[in-house]
Tab-separated table of C-alpha atoms in Angstrom:
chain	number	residue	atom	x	y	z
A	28	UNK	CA	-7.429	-3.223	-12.235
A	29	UNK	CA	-7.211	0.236	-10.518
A	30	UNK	CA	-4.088	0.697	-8.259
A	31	UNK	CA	-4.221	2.958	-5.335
A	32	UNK	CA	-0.968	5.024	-3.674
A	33	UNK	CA	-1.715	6.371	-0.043
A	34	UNK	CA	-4.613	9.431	-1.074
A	35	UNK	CA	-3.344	12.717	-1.284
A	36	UNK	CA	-5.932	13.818	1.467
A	37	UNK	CA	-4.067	11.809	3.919
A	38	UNK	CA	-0.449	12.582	2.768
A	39	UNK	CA	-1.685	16.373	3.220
A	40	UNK	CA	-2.595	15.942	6.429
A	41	UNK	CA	0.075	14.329	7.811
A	42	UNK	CA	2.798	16.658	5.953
A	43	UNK	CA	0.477	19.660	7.417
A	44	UNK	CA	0.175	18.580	10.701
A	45	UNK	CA	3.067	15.922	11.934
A	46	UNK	CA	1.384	13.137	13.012
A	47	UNK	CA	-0.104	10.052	11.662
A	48	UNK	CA	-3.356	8.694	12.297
A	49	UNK	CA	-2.644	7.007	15.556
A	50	UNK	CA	-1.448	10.828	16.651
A	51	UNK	CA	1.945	9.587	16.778
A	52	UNK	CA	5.016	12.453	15.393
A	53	UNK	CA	5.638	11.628	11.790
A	54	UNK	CA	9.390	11.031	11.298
A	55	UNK	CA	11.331	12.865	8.835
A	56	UNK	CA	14.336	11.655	7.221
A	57	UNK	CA	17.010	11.203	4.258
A	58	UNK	CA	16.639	7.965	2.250
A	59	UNK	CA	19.736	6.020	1.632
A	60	UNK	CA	17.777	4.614	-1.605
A	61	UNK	CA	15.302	1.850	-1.840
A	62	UNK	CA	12.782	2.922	0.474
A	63	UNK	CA	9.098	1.593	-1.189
A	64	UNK	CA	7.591	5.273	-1.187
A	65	UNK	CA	3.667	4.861	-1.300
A	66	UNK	CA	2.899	8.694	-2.149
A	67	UNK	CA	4.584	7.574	-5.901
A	68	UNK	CA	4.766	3.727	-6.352
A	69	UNK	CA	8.428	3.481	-6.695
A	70	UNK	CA	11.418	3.392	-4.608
A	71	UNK	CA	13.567	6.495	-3.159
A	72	UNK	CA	16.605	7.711	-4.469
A	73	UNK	CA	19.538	8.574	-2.192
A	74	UNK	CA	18.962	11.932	-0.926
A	75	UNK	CA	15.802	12.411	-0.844
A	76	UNK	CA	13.521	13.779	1.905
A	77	UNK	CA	10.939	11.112	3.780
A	78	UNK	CA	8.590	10.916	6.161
A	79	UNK	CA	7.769	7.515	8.070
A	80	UNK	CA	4.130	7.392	9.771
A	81	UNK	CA	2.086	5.002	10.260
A	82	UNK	CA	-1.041	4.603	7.864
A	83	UNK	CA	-4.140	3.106	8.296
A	84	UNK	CA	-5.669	1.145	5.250
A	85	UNK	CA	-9.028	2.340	4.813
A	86	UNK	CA	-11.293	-1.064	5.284
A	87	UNK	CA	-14.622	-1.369	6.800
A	88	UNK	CA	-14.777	-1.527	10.795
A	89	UNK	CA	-13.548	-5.185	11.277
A	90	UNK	CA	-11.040	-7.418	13.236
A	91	UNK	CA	-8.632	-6.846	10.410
A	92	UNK	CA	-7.901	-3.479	10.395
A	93	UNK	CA	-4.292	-2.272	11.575
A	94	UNK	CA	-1.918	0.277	11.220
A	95	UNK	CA	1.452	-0.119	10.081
A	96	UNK	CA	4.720	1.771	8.506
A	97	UNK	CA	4.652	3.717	5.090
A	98	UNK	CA	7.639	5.276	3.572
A	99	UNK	CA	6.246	8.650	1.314
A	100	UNK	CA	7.816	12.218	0.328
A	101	UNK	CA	8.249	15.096	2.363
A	102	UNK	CA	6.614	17.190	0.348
A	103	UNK	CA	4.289	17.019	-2.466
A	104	UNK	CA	5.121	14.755	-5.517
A	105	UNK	CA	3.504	14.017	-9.226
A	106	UNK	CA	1.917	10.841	-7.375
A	107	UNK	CA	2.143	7.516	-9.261
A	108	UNK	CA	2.982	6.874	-13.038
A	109	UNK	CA	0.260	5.224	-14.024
A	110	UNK	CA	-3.154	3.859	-11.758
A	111	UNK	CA	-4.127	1.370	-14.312
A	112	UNK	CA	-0.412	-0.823	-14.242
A	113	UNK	CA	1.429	-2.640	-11.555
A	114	UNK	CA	4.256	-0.090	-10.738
A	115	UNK	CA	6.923	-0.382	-13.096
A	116	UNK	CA	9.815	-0.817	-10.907
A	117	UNK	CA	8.609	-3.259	-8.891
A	118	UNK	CA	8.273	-6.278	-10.611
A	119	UNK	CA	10.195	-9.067	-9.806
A	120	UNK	CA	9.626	-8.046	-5.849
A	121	UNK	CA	8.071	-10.456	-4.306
A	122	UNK	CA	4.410	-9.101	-2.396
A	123	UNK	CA	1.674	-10.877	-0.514
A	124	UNK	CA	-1.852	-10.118	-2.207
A	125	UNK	CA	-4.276	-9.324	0.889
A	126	UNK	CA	-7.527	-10.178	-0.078
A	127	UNK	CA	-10.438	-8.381	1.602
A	128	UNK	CA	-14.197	-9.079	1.195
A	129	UNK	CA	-17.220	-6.049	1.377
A	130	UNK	CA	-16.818	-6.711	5.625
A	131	UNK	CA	-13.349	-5.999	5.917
A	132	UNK	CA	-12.299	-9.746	6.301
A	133	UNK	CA	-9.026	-11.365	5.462
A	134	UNK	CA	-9.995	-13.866	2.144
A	135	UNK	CA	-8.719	-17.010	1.595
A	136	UNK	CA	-7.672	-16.403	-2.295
A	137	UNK	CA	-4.995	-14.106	-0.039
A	138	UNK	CA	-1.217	-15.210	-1.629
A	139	UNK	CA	1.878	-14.426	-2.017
A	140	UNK	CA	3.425	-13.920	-5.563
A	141	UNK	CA	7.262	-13.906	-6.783
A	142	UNK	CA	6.560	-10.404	-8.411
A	143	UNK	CA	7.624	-12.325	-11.851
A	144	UNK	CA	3.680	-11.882	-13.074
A	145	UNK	CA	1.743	-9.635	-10.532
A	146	UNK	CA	-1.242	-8.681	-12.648
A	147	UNK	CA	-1.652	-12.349	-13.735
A	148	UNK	CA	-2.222	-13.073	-9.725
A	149	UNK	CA	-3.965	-10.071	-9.213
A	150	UNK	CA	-6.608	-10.643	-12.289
A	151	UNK	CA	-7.199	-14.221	-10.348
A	152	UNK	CA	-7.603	-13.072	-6.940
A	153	UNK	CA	-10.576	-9.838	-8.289
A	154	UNK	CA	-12.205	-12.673	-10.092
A	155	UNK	CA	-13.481	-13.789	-6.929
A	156	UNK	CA	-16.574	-12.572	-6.680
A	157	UNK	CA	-16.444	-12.047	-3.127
A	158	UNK	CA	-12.890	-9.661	-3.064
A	159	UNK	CA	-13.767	-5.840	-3.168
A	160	UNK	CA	-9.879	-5.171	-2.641
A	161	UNK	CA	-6.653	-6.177	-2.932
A	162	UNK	CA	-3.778	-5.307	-0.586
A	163	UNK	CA	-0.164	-5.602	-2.079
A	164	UNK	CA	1.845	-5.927	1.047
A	165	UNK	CA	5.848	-6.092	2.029
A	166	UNK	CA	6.685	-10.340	2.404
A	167	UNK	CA	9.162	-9.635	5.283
A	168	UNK	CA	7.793	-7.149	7.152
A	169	UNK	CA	4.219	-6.933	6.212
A	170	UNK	CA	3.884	-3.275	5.547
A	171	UNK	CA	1.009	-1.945	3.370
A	172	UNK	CA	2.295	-0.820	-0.490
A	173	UNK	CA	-0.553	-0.108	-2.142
A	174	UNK	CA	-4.326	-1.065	-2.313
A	175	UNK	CA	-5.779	-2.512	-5.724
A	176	UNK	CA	-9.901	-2.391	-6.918
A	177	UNK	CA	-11.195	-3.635	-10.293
């Protein structure tokens, strides 16, 4: 599996210019600690600078696309540990697993896992022939984490 933070083309352009992709002003803040940052893969430490825009999956024109909420860093960072590993600190959190066929559609091997065994669920849903993506999204409030690809 390949995982995928927010790409860097998009986090420059929205530190650069302010605004997300609806046009909306980014906002900037100070993490209390435990903010999912999606520039990185792992969560924020007290202190440290934010931005909170909303990002736009990239999926093929369908019924399914949306925008929603993404935590990242203010200003450039060494981008995730690893693209070939469930991020490290977030097992045990429990995600739902967006599945997505070559149209853009929601599919039904879509589920949510306890976070005990992520790649084990992951490794089922991409053996369905018919998912080109995986999203790994927030349980409670649905936000995009991170996008996943064989």
């Amino acid at each position: 599996m390949r995982i995928h933070a927010l790409p860097a083309e998009v986090l420059d352009r929205v530190r650069a210019g302010g605004v997300d992709v609806s046009g909306h002003p980014v906002e900037r803040t100070v993490a209390a600690g435990g903010e999912p940052l999606r520039c990185c893969l792992r969560d924020a430490e007290a202190g440290e600078r934010l931005l909170l825009f909303g990002y736009e999956p990239p999926l093929p024109p369908s019924p399914y696309r949306e925008v929603g909420p993404v935590f990242a860093h203010a200003e450039p960072c060494a981008g995730p540990a690893a693209t070939d590993a469930y991020p490290a600190g977030w097992y045990g959190r429990r995600q739902v697993l967006r599945a997505y066929d070559k149209r853009g559609w929601i599919h039904e091997s879509t589920r949510v896992h306890d976070g005990s065994d992520p790649e084990a669920a992951i490794a089922a849903i991409l053996a369905e022939p018919d998912v080109v993506q995986v999203h790994s999204r927030n349980v409670a409030y649905g936000c995009f984490m991170f996008a996943i690809t064989r």
